Amino acid sequence: MATVTASTPRVLPTGLLRHRAVHKLLLIALAAAVLVPLANARWASGSWPSALTVDLTSPLSKASDWIIDNRDSHPLFLYFFGYVSNAVVISVRAVYLVLLGAGWAGVTALGALVAWRVAGVRLAVGTAAAFLACGLLGMWVPTMQTLALMVVAVLASVVVGVLLGLAAGLSRRMDKILRPVLDTMQVMPAYAYLLPVVLVFGMGVPAAVLATVVYAAPPMARLTALGLQSADKEVLEAVESLGTTARQRLLTARIPLARKELLLGLNQTIMMALSMAVIASVIGAAGLGDRVYQALASVDVGAALAAGIPIVLLAVVLDRVTGAAGDGTEPRGRAGWAYALAGAVVVAVAGRLLGRLDWPDTWTLNIAEPVNRAVDWMTDHLYSGVPVVGGTADWAGHFTTWVLDPVRDGLQGLPWWSVLLIVATLAWLIGTWRTALTAVLAMAAIGVLGVWTPALDTLSQVLAAVAVTLVLGFATAVAAARSDRVERLLRPVLDVFQTMPQFVYLIPVVALFGVGRAPAAAAAVVYALPAVVRITTQGLRQVDPAAMESSRSLGATSWQQLRQVQLPLARPALLLAVNQGVVLVLAVVVIGGLVGGGALGYDTVFGLAQGDLATGLVAGAAIVCLGLMLDRVTQPTERRTGKGA
Amino acid sequence: MRVRAIAVGGALLLLTGCGAADMTKQASPFANAQGAKSVTLSVQSWVGAQANVAVAQYLLEHKLGYRVDTVQVDEVPAWDALSQGRVDAILEDWGHPEQEQRYVKDKKTITAGGGLGVTGHIGWYVPTYFAKQHPDVTNWKNLNKYASQLRTAESGGKGQLMDGSPSYVTNDKALVKNLGLDYQVVFAGSEAAQITQMRQFAKEKKPFLTYWYAPQWLFEKVPMTEVKLPAYKEGCDADPAKITCAYPHTPLQKYLNTDFARSGGKAAALLKRFKWTTEDQNEVSLMIADQKLTPEEAAKKWVDGHTSTWKAWLS
């Protein structure tokens, strides 16, 4: 989950680096001295000048009207989108009917036996337990619906991803063209493109599957390309010397050599697809996501959790099983597979004969009530009036007044050109003039789209949430890196944080922090923390033991060791953690819009709710631009890694 | 089962394989899974709408033998889904003139299904405990006096007027401006967030001012008093930017997909006749949202106690 392929930055001698930094600063100062008075004389306003904006409202509304008017008659819909849509419906239905036909016993047996063949006995037991838990929670049928949807969406994502990945892996130029496309697919909040997809395909499963593919295909594409590009040169030369054609080389050498990356890509794609299961429920995807969403409407945390747990279980099981397949340590044989398949069929048939196809109603466990009671207790006792430390509502208020407000007002108070200058300076100091240019253009695009002020509001929330995430994340990671036990205890907690649908914790977050920007920040921290902790822990642990040993022999205390040896040596990992923190926090901006975060997140939700393509898409595009800018400003390395891939 | 899946798939392929693929004729892949007649109802995010659907679903399933699927969709996309036949009916609509013009009058893909029997009203509310201490807060003219008491961290130096989900009809930003009120509209972003915040305020007996609507089960838990705004007159909300009047009282409407209304048999007939009172709806809503009964249990309770009401819908 969110495994990140770390890469080493170019290391320059400090002297040279300092020299270049001064150079860059001088150049920027010179450019500013020339350009700023010009800009200021022409558009003196502090906020983005309205003369430099483009209003997309009318073309976007026209486009949406055209789609609605022509959807039932235009050949494009009748002969293309209609078929796509039908194909999705038919395949999801087929998978669903097979799952229902196998019955709960058959599905559980099949899952466990596959896990056994791929990953060993322990995971087989875990898989069976996870399926049974879904049934126990009274979620069998929704789980099967989600599973059917996932199977089709993941297959489609893998096909799309591998095709894109092949193109990028075999041609440098395609790679260059595709990279920004993949970036956009991942950073664009799903909410923003749900509406266009719904306009074309209508509510329901086809739209949900296609939205999922847009979101889940990029990691597959990236890792396929990476696998192809990093194939061992010597092996390839050896194969070439045998006089093979390019196609034979691809099929017999390059693809098999990239097996590990391909499996990691599959793993990432499954995780991304599952995380869309809930968001897609907003446009009628049914299944577990829909249960979570409906529970949210009646403010019922317990019911939302009952539907959220199966999602977590599915995610953890699928992650571990596909992860084990990627390691490829378990012995495999055809005979074993045959036994496994036969076993599953036997169990399924036995289930049918016993008339136990549906999960028995009496075997369910009602967790909603105790959970709701626990949430009520928490909010009753923590909300306010806790001695000495104050209640969570007070913290939220202070955080808003002392952190969020000043940062927002500061950013919005800056003249627009100075924001661009700051972005340029930061990006250039950390990267190349190209990254600086991208960052500045992205920021300028936000102004041109006419959402400068709300975008800076969102930016202030992102910065504050990232700061909190980093403080908490680094502290936790230091503890985890120093003690194996802490790390072991932490692992399931991080898994849950990372895979639990965000809709489940919206209500507790509001109950604790009230409505506003503070709960939005809290939700973002919960979501981004696991990745930051994981990357940092890994980075700290990989610090050369020899360096640690020698510092200890010199009599350094534990604190000195951490500060002077471990942290500096783990710098690349820390930077990557910062970058991932920023990207992930930004990914929850829309969720923040649902709890009072306002700004771009609210606009995106508004666009979908009101069928207003102009508001929703423009806000979504602005979020992409913010993401692009923040990524360039925080990512010093040449190769960048996207969200989760 | 496997054979049947392939057969169904094959049949669908044959049906769609040649000629145009009609996008208005696609049901959910999960519908009719075990060979039952099925109806798909759209549920909106508020509990009143859930209550309508729960009772309709219970009757359709237990008295008429249908299988009912529900889909939660925001209001405007729901109209679109209704016109395409992705859902068969919307049971509670708060007035969408633009959509009505497009789908009911022009394209005729949606048919009006008559009134729900419940009248909806949007307004500004303060908790009754606060109104009792300060009776004059219930007139908009005195609101500025209380702005400082209604201040929160989110509203800056002004008083907070809390608005809810982005899918709701609201003129509040314009109202605050045009009436010269010292308030900041803070969007809770979702009804769930708004309700949670109101209950949290009520627990501490803190004052608050909020956009809210009736009928709503929350009034039973947090008694609230409406703040009087300048009276509503026909057409006074024509220009959203210049608006200075209150929200109208809206008799809530049902809408059916035209094909379904024509050939939906007993199910369509039941949904057309479905009509109950605000009290009925609140009774069911409260069971769902506060007593945490499942919608089905709540519907069963209501159905058991109100035979005479629903018998009329079946005949």
PDB file of C-alpha atoms in Angstrom, chain A residues 396-414 456-457 459-461 464 516-518 521 596-597, chain B residues 151-158 184 186:
ATOM      1  CA  ALA A 396      -9.926  23.232  16.742  1.00  0.00           C
ATOM      2  CA  GLY A 397     -10.826  26.830  17.486  1.00  0.00           C
ATOM      3  CA  HIS A 398      -7.248  27.719  18.399  1.00  0.00           C
ATOM      4  CA  PHE A 399      -5.862  25.903  15.392  1.00  0.00           C
ATOM      5  CA  THR A 400      -8.229  27.864  13.151  1.00  0.00           C
ATOM      6  CA  THR A 401      -7.541  31.221  14.738  1.00  0.00           C
ATOM      7  CA  TRP A 402      -3.811  30.933  15.327  1.00  0.00           C
ATOM      8  CA  VAL A 403      -2.661  28.799  12.414  1.00  0.00           C
ATOM      9  CA  LEU A 404      -5.173  28.574   9.585  1.00  0.00           C
ATOM     10  CA  ASP A 405      -6.365  32.166   9.617  1.00  0.00           C
ATOM     11  CA  PRO A 406      -2.942  33.855   9.617  1.00  0.00           C
ATOM     12  CA  VAL A 407      -1.595  31.542   6.905  1.00  0.00           C
ATOM     13  CA  ARG A 408      -4.662  32.082   4.734  1.00  0.00           C
ATOM     14  CA  ASP A 409      -4.794  35.816   5.246  1.00  0.00           C
ATOM     15  CA  GLY A 410      -1.066  36.023   4.668  1.00  0.00           C
ATOM     16  CA  LEU A 411      -1.257  34.138   1.385  1.00  0.00           C
ATOM     17  CA  GLN A 412      -4.315  36.030   0.189  1.00  0.00           C
ATOM     18  CA  GLY A 413      -2.787  39.316   1.257  1.00  0.00           C
ATOM     19  CA  LEU A 414       0.315  38.824  -0.851  1.00  0.00           C
ATOM     20  CA  LEU A 456      -4.974  30.164  -1.786  1.00  0.00           C
ATOM     21  CA  ASP A 457      -7.478  29.278   0.943  1.00  0.00           C
ATOM     22  CA  LEU A 459      -3.326  26.030  -0.142  1.00  0.00           C
ATOM     23  CA  SER A 460      -3.239  27.407   3.388  1.00  0.00           C
ATOM     24  CA  GLN A 461      -5.220  24.405   4.651  1.00  0.00           C
ATOM     25  CA  ALA A 464      -1.160  23.557   7.813  1.00  0.00           C
ATOM     26  CA  GLY A 516     -14.972  24.152   9.522  1.00  0.00           C
ATOM     27  CA  ARG A 517     -11.433  23.980   8.263  1.00  0.00           C
ATOM     28  CA  ALA A 518     -10.005  22.328  11.378  1.00  0.00           C
ATOM     29  CA  ALA A 521      -7.267  19.297   8.308  1.00  0.00           C
ATOM     30  CA  GLY A 596     -16.820  22.591   6.116  1.00  0.00           C
ATOM     31  CA  GLY A 597     -13.371  23.068   4.596  1.00  0.00           C
TER      32      GLY A 597
ATOM     33  CA  ARG B 151     -19.387  34.049  16.385  1.00  0.00           C
ATOM     34  CA  THR B 152     -17.188  30.972  15.822  1.00  0.00           C
ATOM     35  CA  ALA B 153     -13.594  30.469  14.792  1.00  0.00           C
ATOM     36  CA  GLU B 154     -14.790  29.828  11.237  1.00  0.00           C
ATOM     37  CA  SER B 155     -16.900  32.957  10.846  1.00  0.00           C
ATOM     38  CA  GLY B 156     -14.105  35.428  11.505  1.00  0.00           C
ATOM     39  CA  GLY B 157     -15.324  38.550  13.271  1.00  0.00           C
ATOM     40  CA  LYS B 158     -18.935  38.066  12.180  1.00  0.00           C
ATOM     41  CA  GLN B 184     -20.766  34.990   7.482  1.00  0.00           C
ATOM     42  CA  VAL B 186     -20.283  28.886   6.676  1.00  0.00           C
TER      43      VAL B 186
END
